[in-house]
Every structure is written in C-alpha cells, then in structure tokens.
Coordinates of C-alpha atoms in Angstrom, one line a residue:
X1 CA 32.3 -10.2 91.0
X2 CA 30.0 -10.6 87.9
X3 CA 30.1 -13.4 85.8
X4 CA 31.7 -13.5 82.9
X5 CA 28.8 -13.2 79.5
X6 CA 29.6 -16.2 78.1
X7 CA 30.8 -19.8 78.9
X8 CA 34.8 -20.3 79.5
X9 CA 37.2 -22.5 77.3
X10 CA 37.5 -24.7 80.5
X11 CA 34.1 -25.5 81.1
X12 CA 34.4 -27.1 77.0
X13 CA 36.6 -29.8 76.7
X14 CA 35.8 -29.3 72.7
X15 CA 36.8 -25.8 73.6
X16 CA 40.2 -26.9 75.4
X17 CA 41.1 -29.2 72.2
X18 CA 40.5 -26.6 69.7
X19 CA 42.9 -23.3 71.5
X20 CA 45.4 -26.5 72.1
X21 CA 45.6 -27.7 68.9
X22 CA 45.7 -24.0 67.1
X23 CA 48.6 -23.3 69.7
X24 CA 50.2 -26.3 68.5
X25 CA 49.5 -25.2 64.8
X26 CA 50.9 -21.8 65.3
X27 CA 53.7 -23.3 67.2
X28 CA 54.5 -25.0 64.4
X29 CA 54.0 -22.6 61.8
X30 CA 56.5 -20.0 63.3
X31 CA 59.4 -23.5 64.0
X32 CA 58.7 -24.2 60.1
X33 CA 59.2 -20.7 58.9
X34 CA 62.5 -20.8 61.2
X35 CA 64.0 -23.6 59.7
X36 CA 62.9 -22.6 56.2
X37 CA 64.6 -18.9 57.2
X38 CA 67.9 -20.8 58.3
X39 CA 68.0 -23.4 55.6
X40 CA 67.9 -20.1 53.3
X41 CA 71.0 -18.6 54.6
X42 CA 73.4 -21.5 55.7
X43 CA 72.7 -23.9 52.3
X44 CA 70.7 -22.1 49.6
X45 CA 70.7 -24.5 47.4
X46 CA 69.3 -27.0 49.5
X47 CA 66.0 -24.6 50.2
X48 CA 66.1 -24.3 46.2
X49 CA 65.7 -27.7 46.5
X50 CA 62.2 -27.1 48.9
X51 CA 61.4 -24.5 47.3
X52 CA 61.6 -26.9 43.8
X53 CA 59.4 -29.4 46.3
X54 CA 57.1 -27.1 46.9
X55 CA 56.0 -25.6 44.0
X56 CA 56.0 -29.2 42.4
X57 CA 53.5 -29.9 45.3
X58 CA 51.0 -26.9 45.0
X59 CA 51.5 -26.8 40.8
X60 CA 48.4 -29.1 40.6
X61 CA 46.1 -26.9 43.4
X62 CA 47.3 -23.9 41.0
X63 CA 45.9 -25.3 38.1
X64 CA 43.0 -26.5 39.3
X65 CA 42.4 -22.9 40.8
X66 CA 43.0 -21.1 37.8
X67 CA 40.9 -23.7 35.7
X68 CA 38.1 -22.8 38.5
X69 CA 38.6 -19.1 38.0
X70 CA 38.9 -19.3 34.1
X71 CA 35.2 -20.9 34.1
X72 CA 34.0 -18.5 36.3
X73 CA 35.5 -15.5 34.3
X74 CA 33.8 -17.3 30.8
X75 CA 30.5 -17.5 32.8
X76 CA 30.4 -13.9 33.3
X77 CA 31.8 -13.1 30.0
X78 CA 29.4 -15.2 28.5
X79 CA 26.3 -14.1 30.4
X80 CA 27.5 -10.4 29.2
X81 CA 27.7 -11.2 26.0
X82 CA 24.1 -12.9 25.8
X83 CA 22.4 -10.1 27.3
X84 CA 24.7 -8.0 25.4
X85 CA 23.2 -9.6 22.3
X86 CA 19.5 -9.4 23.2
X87 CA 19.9 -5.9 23.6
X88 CA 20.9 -5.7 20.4
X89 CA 17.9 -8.2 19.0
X90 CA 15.7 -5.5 20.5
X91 CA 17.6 -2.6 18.8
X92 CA 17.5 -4.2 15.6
X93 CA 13.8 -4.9 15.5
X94 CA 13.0 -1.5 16.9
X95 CA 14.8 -0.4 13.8
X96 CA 13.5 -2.9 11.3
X97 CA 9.8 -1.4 12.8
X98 CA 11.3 2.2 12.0
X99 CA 12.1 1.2 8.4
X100 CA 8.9 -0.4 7.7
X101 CA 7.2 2.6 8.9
X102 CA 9.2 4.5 6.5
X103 CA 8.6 2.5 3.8
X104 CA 5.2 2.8 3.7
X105 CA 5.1 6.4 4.2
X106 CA 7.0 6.8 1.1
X107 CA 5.0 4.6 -0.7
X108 CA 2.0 6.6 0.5
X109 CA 4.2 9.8 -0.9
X110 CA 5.2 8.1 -4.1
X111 CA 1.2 6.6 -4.9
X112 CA 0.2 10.5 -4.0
X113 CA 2.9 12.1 -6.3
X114 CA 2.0 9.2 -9.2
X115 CA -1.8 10.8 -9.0
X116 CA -0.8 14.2 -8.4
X117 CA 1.6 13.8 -11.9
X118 CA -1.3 12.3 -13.7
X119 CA -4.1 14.7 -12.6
X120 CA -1.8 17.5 -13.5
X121 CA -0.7 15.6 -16.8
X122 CA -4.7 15.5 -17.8
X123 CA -5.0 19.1 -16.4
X124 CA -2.2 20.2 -19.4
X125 CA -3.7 17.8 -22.0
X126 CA -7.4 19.5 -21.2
X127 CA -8.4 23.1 -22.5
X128 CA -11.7 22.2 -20.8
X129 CA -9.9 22.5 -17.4
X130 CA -11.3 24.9 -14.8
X131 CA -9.4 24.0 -11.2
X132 CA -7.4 21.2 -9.7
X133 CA -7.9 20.1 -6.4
X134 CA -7.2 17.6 -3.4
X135 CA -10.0 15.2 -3.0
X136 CA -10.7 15.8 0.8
X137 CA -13.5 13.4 1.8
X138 CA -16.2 11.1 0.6
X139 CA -19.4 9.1 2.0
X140 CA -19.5 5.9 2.3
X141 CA -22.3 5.0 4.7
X142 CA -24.7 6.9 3.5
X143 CA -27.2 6.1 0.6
X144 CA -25.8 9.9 -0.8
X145 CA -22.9 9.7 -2.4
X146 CA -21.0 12.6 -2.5
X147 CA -17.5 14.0 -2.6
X148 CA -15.8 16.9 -1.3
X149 CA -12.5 19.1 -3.0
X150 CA -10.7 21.9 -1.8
X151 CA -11.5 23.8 -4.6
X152 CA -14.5 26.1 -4.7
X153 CA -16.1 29.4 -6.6
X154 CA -13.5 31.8 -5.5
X155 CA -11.5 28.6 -8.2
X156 CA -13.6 29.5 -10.6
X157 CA -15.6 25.8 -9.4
X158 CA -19.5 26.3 -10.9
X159 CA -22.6 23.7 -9.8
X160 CA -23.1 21.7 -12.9
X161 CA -19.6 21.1 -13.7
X162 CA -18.0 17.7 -14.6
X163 CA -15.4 16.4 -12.3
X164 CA -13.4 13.6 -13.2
X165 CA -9.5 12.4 -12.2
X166 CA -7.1 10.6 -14.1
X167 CA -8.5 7.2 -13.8
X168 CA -12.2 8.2 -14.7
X169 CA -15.4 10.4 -14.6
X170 CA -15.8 11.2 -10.4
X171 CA -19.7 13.2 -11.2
X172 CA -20.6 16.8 -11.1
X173 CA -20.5 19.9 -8.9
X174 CA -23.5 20.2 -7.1
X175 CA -22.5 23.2 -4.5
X176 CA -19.6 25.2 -4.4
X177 CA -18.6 27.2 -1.7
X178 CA -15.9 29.7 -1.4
X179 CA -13.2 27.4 -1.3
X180 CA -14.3 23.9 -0.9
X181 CA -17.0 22.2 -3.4
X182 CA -19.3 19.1 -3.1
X183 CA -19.5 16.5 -5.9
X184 CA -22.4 14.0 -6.6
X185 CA -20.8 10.9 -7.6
X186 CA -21.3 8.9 -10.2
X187 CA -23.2 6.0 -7.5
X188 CA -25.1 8.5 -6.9
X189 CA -28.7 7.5 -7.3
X190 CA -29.7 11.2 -8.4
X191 CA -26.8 10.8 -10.9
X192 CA -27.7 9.8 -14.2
X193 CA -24.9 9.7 -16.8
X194 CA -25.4 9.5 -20.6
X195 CA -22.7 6.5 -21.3
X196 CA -21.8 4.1 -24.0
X197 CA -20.0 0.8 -24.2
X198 CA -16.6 1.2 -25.4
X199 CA -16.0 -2.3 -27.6
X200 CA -19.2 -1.4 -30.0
X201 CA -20.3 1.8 -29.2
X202 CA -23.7 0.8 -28.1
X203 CA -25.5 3.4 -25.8
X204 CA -26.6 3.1 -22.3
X205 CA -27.7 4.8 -19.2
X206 CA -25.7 4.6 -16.6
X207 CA -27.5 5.0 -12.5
X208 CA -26.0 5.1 -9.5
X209 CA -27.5 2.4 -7.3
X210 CA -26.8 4.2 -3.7
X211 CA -24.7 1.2 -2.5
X212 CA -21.3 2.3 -4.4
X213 CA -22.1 0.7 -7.6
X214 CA -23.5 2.0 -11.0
X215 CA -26.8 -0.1 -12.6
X216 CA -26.6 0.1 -16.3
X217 CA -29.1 -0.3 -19.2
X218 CA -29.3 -0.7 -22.9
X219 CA -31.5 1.9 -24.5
X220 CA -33.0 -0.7 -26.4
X221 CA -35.3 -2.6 -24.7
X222 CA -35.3 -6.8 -24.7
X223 CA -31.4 -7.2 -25.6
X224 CA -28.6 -7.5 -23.0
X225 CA -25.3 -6.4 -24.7
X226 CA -23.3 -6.4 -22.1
X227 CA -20.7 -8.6 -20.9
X228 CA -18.8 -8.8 -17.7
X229 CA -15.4 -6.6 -18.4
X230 CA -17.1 -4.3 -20.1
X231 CA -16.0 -0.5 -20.0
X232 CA -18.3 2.1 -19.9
X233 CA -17.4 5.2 -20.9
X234 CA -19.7 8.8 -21.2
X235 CA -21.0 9.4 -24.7
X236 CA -21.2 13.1 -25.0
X237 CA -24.6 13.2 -25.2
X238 CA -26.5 15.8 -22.9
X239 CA -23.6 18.1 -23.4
X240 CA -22.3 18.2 -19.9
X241 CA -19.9 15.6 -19.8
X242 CA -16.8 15.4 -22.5
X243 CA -17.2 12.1 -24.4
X244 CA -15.1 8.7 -23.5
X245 CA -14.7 9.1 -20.0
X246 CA -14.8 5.9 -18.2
X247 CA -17.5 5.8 -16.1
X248 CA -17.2 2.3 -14.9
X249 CA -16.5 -1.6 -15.7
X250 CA -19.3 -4.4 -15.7
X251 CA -18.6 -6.9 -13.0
X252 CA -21.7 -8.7 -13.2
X253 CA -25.1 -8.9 -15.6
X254 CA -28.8 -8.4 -14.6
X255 CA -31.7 -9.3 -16.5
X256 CA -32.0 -6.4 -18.8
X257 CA -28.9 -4.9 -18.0
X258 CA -25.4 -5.1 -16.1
X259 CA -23.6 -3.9 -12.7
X260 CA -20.8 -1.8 -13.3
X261 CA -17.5 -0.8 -10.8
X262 CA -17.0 2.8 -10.8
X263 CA -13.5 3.1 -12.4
X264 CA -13.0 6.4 -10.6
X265 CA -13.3 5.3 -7.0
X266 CA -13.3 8.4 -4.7
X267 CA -11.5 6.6 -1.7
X268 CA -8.8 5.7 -3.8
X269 CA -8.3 9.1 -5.6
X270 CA -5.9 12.2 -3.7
X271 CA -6.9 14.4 -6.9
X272 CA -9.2 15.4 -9.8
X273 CA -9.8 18.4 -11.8
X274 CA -13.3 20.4 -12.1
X275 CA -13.9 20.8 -16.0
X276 CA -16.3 23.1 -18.2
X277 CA -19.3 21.5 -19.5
X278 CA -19.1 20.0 -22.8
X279 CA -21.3 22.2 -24.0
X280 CA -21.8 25.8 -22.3
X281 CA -26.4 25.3 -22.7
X282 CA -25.9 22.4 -20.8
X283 CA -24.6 23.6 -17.4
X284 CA -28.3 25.7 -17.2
X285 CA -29.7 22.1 -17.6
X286 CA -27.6 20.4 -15.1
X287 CA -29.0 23.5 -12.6
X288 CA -32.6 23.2 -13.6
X289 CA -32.6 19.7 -13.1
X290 CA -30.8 20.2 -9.5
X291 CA -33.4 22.6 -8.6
X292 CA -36.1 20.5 -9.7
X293 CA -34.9 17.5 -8.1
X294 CA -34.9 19.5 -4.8

C-alpha cells in the first residue's frame, strides 16, 4: 500500500489540537444556534432580550467598521478627484496655449489690415499712384539692399519708379518683371536720395551706408545742422521722388554730418505702392544712371 503524500494529523500533536479544538468550536456553534433557535419559539421576548444584548455588544465593532470603510471610500474619492483635477490643470493650459496662439495671430491679422488700410488710404489720396502690392521679401545680410513686391510690368510697375508705403519713402524700381518687381532701398549704397530736413528746410543728401542705415550730409560744407531726432524727408529735387517723403530720422551725428533710421523699414512693412516719377524727364535719368552704374 502506498503512502499517503503528506504527513497525518496523528503524527502532529499541533495537528491533533487544532481538528480537536475546531470540532469543539463547531460543536459549539451548532448547541448555540440550538438554544438561540429554541429560546425564539418558547419565550420570544427573552431572545429579544439577546438579541438587544447582542447588538449592544457588536454596535461598537460596527462603528468602527463603517468608520474604516468611510476612510477608505474618501481615499478613493479623494485620490479621484486629484487626478480628476490635474487633468483638468492640463486641459486648461492646453487651452490657455490655444488662446495665446490665437491672439497673436489676430494681432498679426489686425497689424496687417492696419497697413493694408493705410497703404490703400495713401493709394486714394495719390493721383501719382501706379500699383499696390505685398512686400514679399527683403535682404538683410547682404551689403545690397533690395526689396521685392508682387507687383510687376504686366502692373503697369516701370524701373525708375518711386516706391514708398505709408510710413515713408521704401527706394525705387530697379527691375520689374512680369509680375514681381525688385526695389533698391533707400540703405542702399547705390541709392542716393535728394532730401531735406524737415524743422528748417535745409538740404541734404541722403546715402545708403550698406549696413541698413542712411549717412546724411549738409550741402554746405563746414556746418553740422543736424540734430539727433531729426526727420528727413525727400525735397523734390531730381524729379523722381514727390517732395516730403520721410526718408529717415537722425539717431546719431558724425563729424560733418548725421546717421539716419530709415522710417520706412522693409521688414516691418506687408505693403507699399509703386508711384510715377515726380517728373515724367526724370524716370530716363533714373535709367541712364542704372545703366551707367552697371
């Protein structure tokens, strides 16, 4: 006969104790629930009388349960309703992020439709006015200065002719293709610009310098009239460009002369408007001096 896989109660007198004892216990549970079960039915208000007893006994262990179980619950609940709460904290700034996205976009829209007004404001006020036009590009590193607008020849756009934007003078057409054109700026160092100072009316020349900045100079030598805040504006002379366009404003003086800030600063202007010379002759000058320069 094969032996039994594990080790008998018998052979554990820990083993013996424990099935005696739960056969005592079980014993007793079923003589209990007897006499409860009797008690019941022959004198009923003797078991309410237990039954008072007992609940009177357990009450406390209730409590004390339910307190357990309350805690319990409100740690839950309140772990829940933290991460409940952060999810909302990232909601939120997801759509604070949103809304500050759109709010600069529609400043960006409402700067562009403030310059758009105002270009077409100064195209209306202008009989001089050839085309209007988006200000597509400019250069910046190099010692060229130029401009691009998406407005050309088939625009009725002409090399020679003035370009300026609300703000101030921009330079001249220098090519124009079919429907884009390139401008020489006003920092241009190719660009020279009869000019004049507006408080006092004295005439200068104003040069590009190559670097973004416009060097200007008194046509009479050995004075300095300049003064730092100073507005330049064109003078009409030369015919090409229309008289009291600012060109640009003095930020610092030089020995003979001053350093002016283009007013008109291409990076900063969406549109500006291709004009007719100021005088008709001069537009043959403008090309003969292109050509030569070349």
């Amino acid at each position: 006969m094969a032996a039994s896989a594990g080790p008998r109660p018998g052979w554990s007198r820990r083993a013996q104790y424990g099935l005696f004892f739960s056969f005592l216990a079980v014993v007793a549970g079923l003589v209990v629930g007897l006499i409860l079960l009797i008690l019941s039915l022959a004198a009923p208000q003797s078991y309410a009388a237990v039954r008072g007893a007992t609940l009177d006994v357990t009450a406390p262990v209730s409590g004390a349960f339910r307190q357990v179980t309350t805690t319990v619950s409100g740690l839950v609940s309140g772990a829940g309703n933290y991460w409940d709460a952060a999810n909302q904290n990232a909601q939120l700034r997801r759509d604070r992020d949103a809304l500050m996205r759109r709010m600069v976009e529609a400043r960006a829209i409402l700067e562009e439709n403030r310059e758009l007004k105002a270009a077409l404001k100064l195209r209306d006020a202008s009989d001089m006015t050839v085309a209007a036009g988006r200000v597509v590009g400019s250069s910046f590193e190099s010692p060229r200065r130029f401009a691009v607008l998406s407005i050309g020849s088939s625009d009725g756009v002409q090399p020679g002719m003035p370009v300026r934007s609300a703000e101030g003078l921009l330079g001249r057409v220098v090519i124009a293709g079919s429907s884009a054109s390139r401008v020489l700026l006003v920092s241009d160092r190719a660009n020279i610009v009869p000019a004049k100072i507006l408080n006092g009316n004295v005439p200068v020349i104003s040069t590009g310098r190559g670097d973004g900045t416009i060097d200007v100079r008194p046509l009479e030598v050995g004075k300095n009239p300049f003064k730092v805040g100073d507005i330049i504006v064109t003078s009409g002379t030369g015919g090409l460009y229309p008289p009291l366009v600012p060109v640009g404003k003095v930020i610092r003086l030089d020995d003979d002369g001053a350093i002016a800030m283009p007013i008109a600063d291409p990076a900063h202007v969406s549109f500006a408007i291709v004009e007719k010379p100021f005088e008709p002759a001069a537009i043959e000058a403008a090309k003969a001096t292109e050509e030569s320069g070349e």
